[in-house]
Amino acid sequence: MTEKNSLTLIDNRSGRRIELPIMEGTQGPAAVDIGRFYRELGYFTYDPGFLSTASCHSELTFIDGEAGVLQYRGYPIEQLAERSSFLEVAYLMLYGELPTRPQLDEFTDIILHHSMFNEALKSFFRGFYHDAHPMAIMVGVVGSLSAFYHDSTDITNPRHREIAAHRLIAKMPSIAAASYKHSIGEPQVYPDNRLSYTGNLLNMMFSVPCEPYEIDPVAEKALDLIFILHVDHEQNASTSTVRLAGSSGANPFACIASGIAALWGPAHGGANEAVLRMLDEIGTVDNVPRFIARAKDRNDPFRLMGFGHRVYKNYDPRARIIRRMCHEVLDKLDDGQDPRFELALRLEEIALQDEYFIERKLYPNVDFYSGLIYKAIGIPVNMFTVMFAIARTVGWVAQWMEMIGEKNQRIGRPRQLYVGPRQRDYVPIEQREPAGD
Ligand code: SDX
């Protein structure tokens, strides 16, 4: 980044003037460095929800929300979706360049050979109720990994950081599958290192010891593609959570567990599960206008799940790719179209013609169609966000490594605008009156 020019601010209250350097990135909006703002003007900047705040600089992912552009390390998502694989994209995110064939083979071998987790963890799963949400299990189990891997939690050691990243990417499918097996009362299935990354996940989720299981190559490829689309998305809520947790020096397993927790929210990664439930609630196309009206009603908490995005004010490029995939995958996997796909298409068509959605630039996001493909693959609705977490672990660990690897890395510690009571004195309990309503 080069600081080419600056922003001059004059405080009309004090007449003080400050020159703030403008930092240019390689693509996208420049940023104003406000690091001296409080020290020199005595004010905090105020931006709840961080609509205009860059929390860091990063070389990983670029989004142009107006144009609907997404690039990983400069490569357009459309090209990676078309020609790459999830583990090749994982290598790209961790190391900055597309791997050669020997590099990819070695990386794939490392990941597949880290896919088992400590046998002692099996009893951990048994401690959860059978109806525990798999995301609750994921948060607990991933957070507990640091109890097993003391040999890779010295975050000042780049090699430890790399091993922890490999372990997390490798073990997420195994932990996810074990969470699923626990919820349906079936025995856990160990990873099989002869299988692909997504083939392994499907086998661990759906095979049973008493009969052969054949991995459907359409499902295996569809999952790999969906995982590519979910790898990273610059400073979204869960990634920012991972960075903030990591900035305190917390171990990588705890940081990723915090990312899983943040992802679970229905406004974020939990939306893919919420979309399917919404489509089931809508039921048929003739109910669509009533739900669109509810989504527009400020007094109704109902929102069109899978619609809208903080950054994309255009069609989410990932949604466009998944929408196209739906036709192909549903035809092959589903014997007859899932009626919810037709419903989703009509819902999108009606919403995108409605002034409310047009003026607010609300388009389908990555979560709007992804659940339909997960469903066609046979993944249960309560595992949809788990799928998102498996893929996003690559982005989380890459962002964490980028931050921890910076020389002047500091703990993240935002301030606030205090609007509470002014100073007051303690009142003995016998002299207190009930507070007024
Ligand atoms: C992901 O950040 C990322 O990059 C996330 C993600 C990633 O890869 O990490 O892309 C993954 O989380 C995708 C988003 C999944 N969430 C949903 O689909 C839930 C439904 N969407 C919304 O809750 C909402 O659109 C958000 C949370 C996604 C974005 O919220 P913002 O940016 O805070 O927008 P907002 O709430 O301020 O909305 C602006 C206006 C409001 O109306 P007005 O106050 O102007 O009248 O648009 C309205 C909102 O009421 N609005 C919606 C709506 N989304 C926004 N109205 C109805 N239905 C919706 N879905």
XYZ file of N, CA, C and O in Angstrom, residues 78-203:
504
model
N -15.432 -17.413 -10.385
C -16.017 -18.180 -11.499
C -14.987 -19.141 -12.101
O -15.285 -20.298 -12.401
N -13.746 -18.697 -12.223
C -12.693 -19.557 -12.802
C -12.310 -20.670 -11.837
O -12.151 -21.829 -12.229
N -12.218 -20.334 -10.552
C -11.862 -21.371 -9.577
C -12.973 -22.405 -9.481
O -12.723 -23.613 -9.412
N -14.220 -21.935 -9.517
C -15.355 -22.869 -9.439
C -15.358 -23.808 -10.632
O -15.630 -25.006 -10.525
N -15.004 -23.266 -11.759
C -15.038 -24.025 -13.025
C -13.878 -25.019 -13.124
O -14.047 -26.153 -13.560
N -12.686 -24.616 -12.614
C -11.493 -25.391 -12.970
C -10.685 -25.916 -11.795
O -9.789 -26.730 -11.983
N -10.979 -25.448 -10.570
C -10.116 -25.828 -9.450
C -10.788 -26.889 -8.575
O -11.817 -27.460 -8.934
N -10.191 -27.161 -7.440
C -10.770 -28.101 -6.456
C -10.636 -27.460 -5.085
O -9.845 -26.534 -4.893
N -11.386 -27.994 -4.126
C -11.391 -27.376 -2.792
C -9.991 -27.388 -2.186
O -9.514 -26.382 -1.672
N -9.283 -28.519 -2.267
C -7.958 -28.569 -1.650
C -6.950 -27.711 -2.411
O -6.023 -27.141 -1.823
N -7.116 -27.563 -3.716
C -6.218 -26.674 -4.468
C -6.470 -25.225 -4.040
O -5.529 -24.450 -3.836
N -7.738 -24.861 -3.842
C -8.064 -23.507 -3.369
C -7.549 -23.325 -1.942
O -7.028 -22.262 -1.586
N -7.625 -24.384 -1.131
C -7.098 -24.289 0.239
C -5.601 -23.995 0.194
O -5.087 -23.134 0.919
N -4.885 -24.688 -0.700
C -3.436 -24.434 -0.848
C -3.204 -22.981 -1.261
O -2.355 -22.282 -0.699
N -3.983 -22.522 -2.253
C -3.855 -21.143 -2.740
C -4.031 -20.145 -1.601
O -3.257 -19.193 -1.458
N -5.052 -20.384 -0.755
C -5.326 -19.426 0.337
C -4.206 -19.462 1.374
O -3.800 -18.429 1.903
N -3.672 -20.645 1.668
C -2.630 -20.740 2.702
C -1.277 -20.223 2.210
O -0.527 -19.576 2.939
N -0.963 -20.488 0.934
C 0.406 -20.218 0.477
C 0.496 -19.123 -0.579
O 1.585 -18.757 -1.010
N -0.634 -18.636 -1.088
C -0.622 -17.459 -1.948
C -0.527 -17.732 -3.434
O -0.802 -16.853 -4.244
N -0.173 -18.953 -3.822
C -0.056 -19.277 -5.245
C -0.727 -20.616 -5.538
O -0.833 -21.471 -4.638
N -1.169 -20.812 -6.761
C -1.705 -22.124 -7.147
C -0.565 -23.141 -7.100
O 0.556 -22.835 -7.505
N -0.826 -24.345 -6.584
C 0.255 -25.333 -6.428
C 0.623 -25.995 -7.742
O -0.209 -26.088 -8.651
N 1.865 -26.459 -7.835
C 2.229 -27.360 -8.946
C 1.611 -28.715 -8.609
O 1.138 -28.937 -7.481
N 1.660 -29.628 -9.538
C 1.095 -30.951 -9.308
C 1.779 -31.641 -8.101
O 1.085 -32.093 -7.184
N 3.118 -31.647 -8.002
C 3.735 -32.279 -6.820
C 3.334 -31.579 -5.515
O 3.094 -32.230 -4.501
N 3.246 -30.239 -5.555
C 2.849 -29.512 -4.335
C 1.421 -29.878 -3.927
O 1.128 -30.089 -2.748
N 0.521 -29.980 -4.886
C -0.874 -30.324 -4.567
C -0.959 -31.749 -4.052
O -1.663 -32.037 -3.079
N -0.210 -32.661 -4.672
C -0.246 -34.060 -4.216
C 0.262 -34.161 -2.781
O -0.326 -34.849 -1.947
N 1.347 -33.433 -2.484
C 1.903 -33.482 -1.113
C 0.915 -32.879 -0.109
O 0.652 -33.441 0.947
N 0.313 -31.750 -0.484
C -0.639 -31.072 0.411
C -1.852 -31.976 0.655
O -2.314 -32.144 1.787
N -2.355 -32.595 -0.411
C -3.513 -33.493 -0.283
C -3.180 -34.649 0.646
O -3.954 -35.012 1.531
N -1.972 -35.172 0.505
C -1.541 -36.299 1.340
C -1.477 -35.892 2.809
O -1.954 -36.600 3.700
N -0.945 -34.680 3.049
C -0.854 -34.184 4.440
C -2.258 -34.056 5.031
O -2.533 -34.544 6.133
N -3.149 -33.425 4.287
C -4.501 -33.195 4.813
C -5.194 -34.537 5.076
O -5.746 -34.757 6.158
N -5.114 -35.451 4.131
C -5.810 -36.733 4.320
C -5.217 -37.503 5.499
O -5.915 -38.221 6.206
N -3.914 -37.311 5.755
C -3.283 -38.064 6.851
C -3.400 -37.352 8.190
O -2.851 -37.809 9.184
N -4.091 -36.222 8.217
C -4.408 -35.586 9.504
C -5.901 -35.729 9.809
O -6.422 -35.093 10.716
N -6.611 -36.595 9.009
C -8.083 -36.549 9.082
C -8.648 -37.227 10.334
O -9.768 -36.967 10.723
N -7.883 -38.095 10.984
C -8.425 -38.725 12.210
C -8.273 -37.778 13.389
O -7.388 -36.924 13.401
N -9.148 -37.906 14.387
C -8.956 -37.135 15.625
C -8.724 -38.108 16.775
O -8.993 -39.301 16.651
N -8.197 -37.566 17.884
C -7.813 -38.417 19.014
C -8.993 -39.283 19.480
O -10.111 -38.784 19.674
N -8.731 -40.558 19.644
C -9.786 -41.525 20.005
C -10.506 -41.129 21.288
O -11.685 -41.388 21.469
N -9.798 -40.420 22.179
C -10.416 -40.027 23.463
C -11.586 -39.077 23.219
O -12.513 -38.984 24.028
N -11.576 -38.400 22.051
C -12.656 -37.438 21.768
C -13.990 -38.149 21.553
O -15.050 -37.550 21.682
N -13.943 -39.435 21.238
C -15.214 -40.132 20.927
C -16.167 -40.049 22.114
O -17.366 -39.874 21.945
N -15.602 -40.142 23.337
C -16.507 -40.105 24.501
C -17.120 -38.705 24.646
O -18.215 -38.543 25.175
N -16.436 -37.682 24.125
C -16.958 -36.307 24.186
C -18.303 -36.255 23.451
O -19.283 -35.704 23.949
N -18.372 -36.882 22.282
C -19.622 -36.833 21.508
C -20.754 -37.486 22.297
O -21.890 -37.024 22.293
N -20.391 -38.561 23.027
C -21.455 -39.287 23.760
C -22.045 -38.436 24.881
O -23.123 -38.676 25.364
N -21.311 -37.378 25.274
C -21.820 -36.511 26.345
C -22.944 -35.604 25.890
O -23.671 -35.044 26.701
N -23.119 -35.461 24.564
C -24.185 -34.577 24.068
C -25.501 -35.343 23.948
O -25.508 -36.522 23.602
N -26.585 -34.662 24.197
C -27.909 -35.270 23.941
C -27.987 -35.643 22.468
O -27.370 -34.994 21.626
N -28.775 -36.674 22.127
C -28.833 -37.103 20.719
C -29.415 -35.985 19.843
O -29.140 -35.903 18.656
N -30.236 -35.116 20.470
C -30.880 -34.085 19.621
C -30.123 -32.753 19.698
O -30.666 -31.705 19.345
N -28.872 -32.803 20.178
C -28.068 -31.562 20.190
C -27.855 -31.095 18.759
O -27.620 -31.906 17.862
N -27.935 -29.794 18.518
C -27.694 -29.283 17.158
C -26.218 -29.532 16.803
O -25.327 -29.219 17.606
N -25.949 -30.090 15.648
C -24.551 -30.392 15.286
C -23.615 -29.188 15.392
O -22.443 -29.347 15.705
N -24.139 -27.983 15.209
C -23.258 -26.803 15.348
C -22.839 -26.619 16.802
O -21.714 -26.215 17.092
N -23.713 -26.986 17.733
C -23.340 -26.893 19.155
C -22.222 -27.880 19.450
O -21.270 -27.579 20.175
N -22.313 -29.066 18.855
C -21.269 -30.089 19.052
C -19.962 -29.618 18.418
O -18.886 -29.721 19.012
N -20.051 -29.024 17.249
C -18.848 -28.560 16.531
C -18.100 -27.514 17.363
O -16.885 -27.570 17.511
N -18.864 -26.565 17.925
C -18.220 -25.505 18.735
C -17.450 -26.151 19.883
O -16.288 -25.840 20.135
N -18.100 -27.111 20.565
C -17.472 -27.741 21.729
C -16.281 -28.589 21.361
O -15.208 -28.476 21.961
N -16.437 -29.421 20.342
C -15.370 -30.374 20.019
C -14.164 -29.657 19.412
O -13.016 -29.904 19.794
N -14.411 -28.708 18.505
C -13.269 -28.002 17.879
C -12.512 -27.198 18.945
O -11.285 -27.204 18.997
N -13.273 -26.587 19.846
C -12.617 -25.819 20.924
C -11.769 -26.714 21.806
O -10.754 -26.294 22.361
N -12.149 -27.992 21.901
C -11.411 -28.894 22.806
C -10.143 -29.444 22.158
O -9.308 -30.048 22.834
N -9.963 -29.243 20.864
C -8.794 -29.834 20.183
C -7.475 -29.359 20.797
O -6.492 -30.098 20.820
N -7.469 -28.132 21.342
C -6.186 -27.644 21.909
C -5.795 -28.489 23.117
O -4.639 -28.521 23.524
N -6.763 -29.221 23.698
C -6.436 -30.097 24.826
C -5.645 -31.311 24.351
O -5.014 -31.997 25.157
N -5.645 -31.543 23.055
C -4.958 -32.736 22.546
C -3.677 -32.376 21.799
O -2.796 -33.205 21.635
N -3.600 -31.160 21.280
C -2.469 -30.852 20.401
C -1.587 -29.773 20.995
O -1.519 -28.660 20.509
N -0.904 -30.102 22.091
C -0.007 -29.113 22.712
C 1.197 -28.863 21.807
O 1.847 -27.845 21.912
N 1.442 -29.806 20.878
C 2.681 -29.673 20.087
C 2.525 -28.691 18.943
O 3.413 -28.508 18.136
N 1.343 -28.064 18.804
C 1.213 -27.110 17.682
C 0.415 -25.892 18.107
O -0.391 -25.385 17.366
N 0.639 -25.430 19.359
C -0.118 -24.228 19.762
C 0.823 -23.084 20.145
O 0.397 -22.139 20.769
N 2.129 -23.200 19.744
C 3.014 -22.035 19.951
C 2.819 -21.136 18.736
O 3.447 -21.325 17.673
N 1.934 -20.158 18.863
C 1.538 -19.387 17.676
C 2.661 -18.498 17.150
O 2.577 -17.964 16.058
N 3.741 -18.377 17.917
C 4.860 -17.558 17.409
C 5.717 -18.392 16.443
O 6.579 -17.866 15.758
N 5.461 -19.690 16.401
C 6.260 -20.582 15.555
C 5.511 -20.835 14.249
O 4.452 -21.478 14.270
N 6.022 -20.338 13.107
C 5.312 -20.495 11.833
C 5.000 -21.954 11.514
O 3.943 -22.266 10.960
N 5.865 -22.851 11.856
C 5.631 -24.270 11.584
C 4.456 -24.784 12.419
O 3.615 -25.534 11.923
N 4.362 -24.326 13.669
C 3.224 -24.720 14.513
C 1.929 -24.182 13.907
O 0.900 -24.857 13.890
N 1.988 -22.948 13.415
C 0.795 -22.338 12.808
C 0.365 -23.164 11.602
O -0.819 -23.453 11.403
N 1.335 -23.599 10.819
C 1.017 -24.378 9.610
C 0.430 -25.743 9.978
O -0.590 -26.163 9.420
N 1.020 -26.399 10.980
C 0.494 -27.716 11.404
C -0.922 -27.579 11.940
O -1.821 -28.356 11.605
N -1.159 -26.529 12.739
C -2.509 -26.323 13.293
C -3.502 -26.082 12.158
O -4.621 -26.615 12.173
N -3.091 -25.325 11.147
C -3.970 -25.060 9.993
C -4.294 -26.370 9.273
O -5.464 -26.658 8.967
N -3.275 -27.171 9.036
C -3.506 -28.467 8.366
C -4.453 -29.336 9.187
O -5.383 -29.946 8.662
N -4.202 -29.385 10.504
C -5.029 -30.242 11.363
C -6.482 -29.808 11.329
O -7.401 -30.614 11.224
N -6.705 -28.492 11.386
C -8.083 -27.987 11.417
C -8.792 -28.286 10.099
O -9.906 -28.814 10.088
N -8.140 -28.021 8.985
C -8.761 -28.276 7.670
C -9.061 -29.764 7.522
O -10.122 -30.164 7.050
N -8.135 -30.575 8.013
C -8.259 -32.035 7.845
C -9.324 -32.648 8.750
O -10.037 -33.571 8.361
N -9.458 -32.103 9.956
C -10.312 -32.771 10.950
C -11.751 -32.284 10.935
O -12.649 -32.946 11.467
N -12.010 -31.147 10.335
C -13.379 -30.621 10.348
C -14.376 -31.622 9.757
O -15.426 -31.877 10.356
N -14.100 -32.244 8.599
C -15.081 -33.209 8.069
C -15.300 -34.392 9.019
O -16.419 -34.851 9.206
N -14.218 -34.864 9.651
C -14.346 -36.018 10.553
C -15.182 -35.662 11.776
O -16.037 -36.437 12.210
N -14.950 -34.464 12.312
C -15.725 -34.019 13.482
C -17.177 -33.763 13.078
O -18.118 -34.137 13.784
N -17.357 -33.190 11.901
C -18.719 -32.920 11.414
C -19.488 -34.225 11.230
O -20.622 -34.371 11.692
N -18.842 -35.186 10.611
C -19.511 -36.475 10.364
C -19.820 -37.172 11.686
O -20.900 -37.742 11.870
N -18.888 -37.076 12.635
C -19.107 -37.701 13.949
C -20.265 -37.015 14.669
O -21.084 -37.678 15.330
N -20.374 -35.691 14.497
C -21.499 -34.955 15.105
C -22.818 -35.463 14.519
O -23.790 -35.686 15.229
N -22.806 -35.662 13.204
C -24.020 -36.137 12.525
C -24.367 -37.551 12.971
O -25.495 -37.848 13.355
N -23.350 -38.443 12.990
C -23.611 -39.831 13.386
C -24.173 -39.886 14.812
O -25.087 -40.653 15.108
N -23.629 -39.037 15.683
C -24.123 -39.020 17.071
C -25.601 -38.640 17.083
O -26.409 -39.233 17.793
N -25.968 -37.672 16.232
C -27.357 -37.163 16.273
C -28.348 -38.206 15.731
O -29.537 -38.145 16.008
N -27.837 -39.189 14.961
C -28.787 -40.202 14.447
C -28.538 -41.566 15.098
O -29.078 -42.586 14.679
N -27.667 -41.577 16.112
C -27.470 -42.818 16.871
C -26.748 -43.907 16.103
O -26.887 -45.089 16.422
N -25.959 -43.516 15.091
C -25.212 -44.530 14.335
C -23.736 -44.485 14.729
O -23.252 -43.449 15.200
N -23.018 -45.603 14.523
C -21.591 -45.610 14.900
C -20.774 -44.663 14.023
O -21.097 -44.470 12.843
N -19.755 -44.062 14.615
C -18.882 -43.186 13.825
C -18.140 -44.028 12.797
O -17.832 -45.191 13.021
N -17.856 -43.391 11.656
C -17.105 -44.067 10.582
C -15.758 -43.360 10.452
O -15.710 -42.126 10.374
N -14.667 -44.116 10.469
C -13.346 -43.493 10.372
C -13.083 -42.985 8.952
O -13.670 -43.479 7.991
N -12.217 -41.968 8.845
C -11.855 -41.511 7.487
C -11.119 -42.615 6.719
O -10.499 -43.488 7.313
N -11.250 -42.574 5.401
C -10.559 -43.535 4.524
C -9.674 -42.717 3.589
O -10.159 -41.990 2.734
N -8.359 -42.814 3.801
C -7.441 -41.904 3.093
C -7.306 -42.222 1.614
O -6.602 -41.521 0.891
N -8.028 -43.244 1.166
C -8.001 -43.498 -0.290
C -9.021 -42.609 -0.993
O -9.035 -42.490 -2.221
N -9.900 -41.995 -0.209
C -10.993 -41.201 -0.806
C -10.610 -39.728 -0.925
O -9.663 -39.264 -0.286
N -11.375 -38.993 -1.711
C -11.165 -37.535 -1.839
C -11.657 -36.858 -0.560
O -12.306 -37.486 0.286
N -11.385 -35.570 -0.454
C -11.802 -34.808 0.738
C -13.318 -34.886 0.914
O -13.816 -35.217 1.994
N -14.076 -34.603 -0.135
C -15.533 -34.635 -0.003
C -16.059 -36.064 -0.059
O -17.064 -36.385 0.573
N -15.359 -36.951 -0.760
C -15.761 -38.360 -0.768
C -15.669 -38.945 0.628
O -16.558 -39.665 1.094
N -14.607 -38.555 1.336
C -14.428 -39.004 2.718
C -15.577 -38.528 3.593
O -16.146 -39.279 4.379
N -15.937 -37.256 3.420
C -17.015 -36.685 4.240
C -18.315 -37.433 3.984
O -19.011 -37.846 4.917
N -18.626 -37.680 2.722
C -19.868 -38.394 2.394
C -19.824 -39.809 2.977
O -20.809 -40.299 3.547
N -18.667 -40.457 2.857
C -18.556 -41.822 3.376
C -18.706 -41.848 4.896
O -19.412 -42.693 5.462
